[in-house]
Amino acid sequence: MKRILILYASSTGNTEEIASLLDKSIDRETFEVVLKNLEMEEVDATQLTQYDGILFGTYTYDDGDLPFETDIFCDNLAAVDLSGKVVGLFGSGDTAYSLFCQAVDTMKTVFAHAHAEVLETSVKIDLDPYEPEDFAAIQKLSREIQHALSVAAAVEENGP
Ligand SMILES: Cc1cc2nc3c(=O)[nH]c(=O)nc-3n(C[C@H](O)[C@H](O)[C@H](O)COP(=O)(O)O)c2cc1C
């Protein structure tokens, strides 16, 4: 069974809510899912190699920055090879800021440098998920990672 880690940083709960919706949307008959809050649990980036897919969520802080919870994790990630892992990004921000959800884009680059297969579409939600398009975007990301991992499983089983 393929394993998906949903890992997130959230200070006021908005990114956590997206993480929870992603968690609920994944088919448990096909995937094992682990949900972790970066602030609550020490997550060493080397642990990511235990998973086939990673959904990483973060809010954006001061002028488009990553929040403090991601500091150590990102430092460690620089030395990890995530070749063959599928990664999707999500996060909450506030459209009142000019660099809306910039931390999501920063993490996309960080995971690409670690050689992960990063899904093109990232989910960026204005504050908490509320609008129908927010829920649609979350479902789309969920479908995309499940599809990519199912394709990988089929290739492993049957060859390319
Ligand atoms: C001091 C401060 C700076 C922020 N800077 C940004 C920013 O540059 N870009 C952005 O999109 N949102 C910014 N935000 C908004 C948060 O990302 C937003 O409130 C988000 O929903 C918080 O997510 P969380 O509930 O998961 O912590 C900032 C918020 C605070 C308090």
JSON list of C-alpha atoms in Angstrom, two decimals, residues 1-6 22-35 50-55 84-87 119 139-154 156:
[
{"chain": "A", "resi": 1, "resn": "MET", "atom": "CA", "xyz": [0.00, 0.00, 0.00]},
{"chain": "A", "resi": 2, "resn": "LYS", "atom": "CA", "xyz": [1.34, 3.44, -0.94]},
{"chain": "A", "resi": 3, "resn": "ARG", "atom": "CA", "xyz": [1.88, 5.86, 1.94]},
{"chain": "A", "resi": 4, "resn": "ILE", "atom": "CA", "xyz": [1.01, 9.55, 1.96]},
{"chain": "A", "resi": 5, "resn": "LEU", "atom": "CA", "xyz": [2.27, 12.03, 4.56]},
{"chain": "A", "resi": 6, "resn": "ILE", "atom": "CA", "xyz": [0.28, 15.22, 5.08]},
{"chain": "A", "resi": 22, "resn": "LEU", "atom": "CA", "xyz": [-7.13, 16.55, 2.30]},
{"chain": "A", "resi": 23, "resn": "ASP", "atom": "CA", "xyz": [-6.84, 13.85, 4.95]},
{"chain": "A", "resi": 24, "resn": "LYS", "atom": "CA", "xyz": [-10.56, 13.05, 4.70]},
{"chain": "A", "resi": 25, "resn": "SER", "atom": "CA", "xyz": [-10.49, 13.00, 0.89]},
{"chain": "A", "resi": 26, "resn": "ILE", "atom": "CA", "xyz": [-7.94, 10.21, 0.42]},
{"chain": "A", "resi": 27, "resn": "ASP", "atom": "CA", "xyz": [-9.13, 6.69, -0.34]},
{"chain": "A", "resi": 28, "resn": "ARG", "atom": "CA", "xyz": [-8.10, 4.57, 2.66]},
{"chain": "A", "resi": 29, "resn": "GLU", "atom": "CA", "xyz": [-8.55, 1.33, 0.74]},
{"chain": "A", "resi": 30, "resn": "THR", "atom": "CA", "xyz": [-5.67, 2.32, -1.52]},
{"chain": "A", "resi": 31, "resn": "PHE", "atom": "CA", "xyz": [-3.48, 4.58, 0.62]},
{"chain": "A", "resi": 32, "resn": "GLU", "atom": "CA", "xyz": [-2.17, 4.73, 4.14]},
{"chain": "A", "resi": 33, "resn": "VAL", "atom": "CA", "xyz": [-2.27, 8.33, 5.35]},
{"chain": "A", "resi": 34, "resn": "VAL", "atom": "CA", "xyz": [-0.30, 9.98, 8.16]},
{"chain": "A", "resi": 35, "resn": "LEU", "atom": "CA", "xyz": [-1.18, 13.52, 9.27]},
{"chain": "A", "resi": 50, "resn": "GLN", "atom": "CA", "xyz": [9.43, 6.55, 4.29]},
{"chain": "A", "resi": 51, "resn": "TYR", "atom": "CA", "xyz": [6.51, 7.88, 2.21]},
{"chain": "A", "resi": 52, "resn": "ASP", "atom": "CA", "xyz": [5.57, 7.66, -1.46]},
{"chain": "A", "resi": 53, "resn": "GLY", "atom": "CA", "xyz": [3.65, 10.93, -1.52]},
{"chain": "A", "resi": 54, "resn": "ILE", "atom": "CA", "xyz": [3.88, 14.10, 0.53]},
{"chain": "A", "resi": 55, "resn": "LEU", "atom": "CA", "xyz": [1.28, 16.85, 0.82]},
{"chain": "A", "resi": 84, "resn": "GLY", "atom": "CA", "xyz": [10.58, 9.19, -7.07]},
{"chain": "A", "resi": 85, "resn": "LYS", "atom": "CA", "xyz": [8.45, 10.88, -4.40]},
{"chain": "A", "resi": 86, "resn": "VAL", "atom": "CA", "xyz": [5.33, 12.78, -5.46]},
{"chain": "A", "resi": 87, "resn": "VAL", "atom": "CA", "xyz": [4.80, 16.11, -3.68]},
{"chain": "A", "resi": 119, "resn": "LEU", "atom": "CA", "xyz": [2.65, 18.45, -8.85]},
{"chain": "A", "resi": 139, "resn": "GLN", "atom": "CA", "xyz": [-10.29, 17.89, -4.10]},
{"chain": "A", "resi": 140, "resn": "LYS", "atom": "CA", "xyz": [-8.31, 18.43, -7.31]},
{"chain": "A", "resi": 141, "resn": "LEU", "atom": "CA", "xyz": [-4.96, 18.26, -5.48]},
{"chain": "A", "resi": 142, "resn": "SER", "atom": "CA", "xyz": [-6.14, 15.14, -3.67]},
{"chain": "A", "resi": 143, "resn": "ARG", "atom": "CA", "xyz": [-7.16, 13.47, -6.94]},
{"chain": "A", "resi": 144, "resn": "GLU", "atom": "CA", "xyz": [-3.86, 14.45, -8.58]},
{"chain": "A", "resi": 145, "resn": "ILE", "atom": "CA", "xyz": [-1.61, 12.93, -5.93]},
{"chain": "A", "resi": 146, "resn": "GLN", "atom": "CA", "xyz": [-3.72, 9.76, -5.73]},
{"chain": "A", "resi": 147, "resn": "HIS", "atom": "CA", "xyz": [-3.64, 9.45, -9.51]},
{"chain": "A", "resi": 148, "resn": "ALA", "atom": "CA", "xyz": [0.14, 10.00, -9.73]},
{"chain": "A", "resi": 149, "resn": "LEU", "atom": "CA", "xyz": [0.78, 7.39, -7.03]},
{"chain": "A", "resi": 150, "resn": "SER", "atom": "CA", "xyz": [-1.61, 4.89, -8.62]},
{"chain": "A", "resi": 151, "resn": "VAL", "atom": "CA", "xyz": [0.16, 5.28, -11.96]},
{"chain": "A", "resi": 152, "resn": "ALA", "atom": "CA", "xyz": [3.52, 4.74, -10.21]},
{"chain": "A", "resi": 153, "resn": "ALA", "atom": "CA", "xyz": [2.15, 1.60, -8.51]},
{"chain": "A", "resi": 154, "resn": "ALA", "atom": "CA", "xyz": [0.90, 0.22, -11.84]},
{"chain": "A", "resi": 156, "resn": "GLU", "atom": "CA", "xyz": [6.04, -0.94, -10.61]}
]
